[in-house]
XYZ file of C-alpha atoms in Angstrom:
91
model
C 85.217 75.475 78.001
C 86.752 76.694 74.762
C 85.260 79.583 73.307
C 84.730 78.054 70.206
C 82.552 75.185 72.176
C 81.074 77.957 74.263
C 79.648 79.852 70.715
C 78.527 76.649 69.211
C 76.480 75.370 72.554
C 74.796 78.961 72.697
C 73.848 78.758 68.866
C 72.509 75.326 69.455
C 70.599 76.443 72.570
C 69.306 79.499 70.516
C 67.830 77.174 67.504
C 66.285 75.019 69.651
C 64.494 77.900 71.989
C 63.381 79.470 68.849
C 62.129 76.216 67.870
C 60.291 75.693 71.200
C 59.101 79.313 70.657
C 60.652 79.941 74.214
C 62.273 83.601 75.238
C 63.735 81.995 78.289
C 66.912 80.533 77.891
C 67.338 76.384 77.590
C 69.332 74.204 80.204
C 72.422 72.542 78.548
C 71.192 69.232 80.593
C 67.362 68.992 79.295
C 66.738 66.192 77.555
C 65.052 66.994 74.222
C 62.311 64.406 74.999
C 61.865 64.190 79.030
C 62.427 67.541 80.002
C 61.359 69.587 76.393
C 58.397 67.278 75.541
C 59.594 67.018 71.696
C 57.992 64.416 70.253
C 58.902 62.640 67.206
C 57.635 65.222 65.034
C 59.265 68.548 66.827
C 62.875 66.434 67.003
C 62.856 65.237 63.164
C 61.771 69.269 62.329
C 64.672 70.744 64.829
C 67.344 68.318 62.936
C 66.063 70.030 59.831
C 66.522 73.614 61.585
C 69.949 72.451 62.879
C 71.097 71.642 59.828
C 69.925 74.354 57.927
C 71.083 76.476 60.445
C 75.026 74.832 60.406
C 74.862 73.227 56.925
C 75.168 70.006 58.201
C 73.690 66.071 57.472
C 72.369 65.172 60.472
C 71.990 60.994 60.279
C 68.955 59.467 62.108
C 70.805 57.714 64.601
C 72.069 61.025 65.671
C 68.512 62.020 66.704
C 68.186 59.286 68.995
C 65.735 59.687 71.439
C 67.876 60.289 74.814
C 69.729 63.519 73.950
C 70.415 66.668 75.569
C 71.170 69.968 74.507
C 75.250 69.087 74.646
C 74.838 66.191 72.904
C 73.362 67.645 70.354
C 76.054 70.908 70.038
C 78.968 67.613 70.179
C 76.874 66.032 66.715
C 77.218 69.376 65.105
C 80.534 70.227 66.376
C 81.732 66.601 64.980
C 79.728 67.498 61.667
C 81.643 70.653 61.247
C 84.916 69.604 61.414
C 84.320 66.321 58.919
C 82.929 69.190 56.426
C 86.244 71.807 57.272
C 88.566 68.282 57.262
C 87.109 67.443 53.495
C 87.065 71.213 52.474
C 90.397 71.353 53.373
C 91.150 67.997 50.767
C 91.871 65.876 53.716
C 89.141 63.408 53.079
């Protein structure tokens, strides 16, 4: 894994802990809904904290309702490099 991927899953996995309120760490393969019990509610208020957290636009069919933790870290990994392509004046 690329250190850059490795820093972004681990700031991912720390939002959403802190979301959950948890001090134990979260399993890259939970499933937000299945295996973290977030409910419609908890997943539209992490998107907020995610993208307050990377100052991203997360879209609703982002947050669909199978997704892990990696899947989620991928959407804001993606998110980041359309905002450094356009900051950059490539889009």
């Amino acid at each position: 894994m690329e250190t850059g991927r490795e820093e972004l899953l681990e700031a991912v996995r720390e939002v959403i802990r802190d979301h959950l309120g948890r001090s134990q760490p979260v399993d890259l393969a939970s499933d937000l809904v299945s295996d973290l019990a977030l409910d419609s509610l908890d997943r539209l208020t992490l998107v907020v904290e995610l993208e307050t957290r990377f100052d991203v636009c997360l879209v609703e069919a982002d947050a669909e309702q199978d997704i892990d933790v990696v899947r989620v870290a991928e959407l804001v990994a993606r998110l980041e490099a359309c905002l450094a392509h356009k900051q950059a004046g490539y889009g």
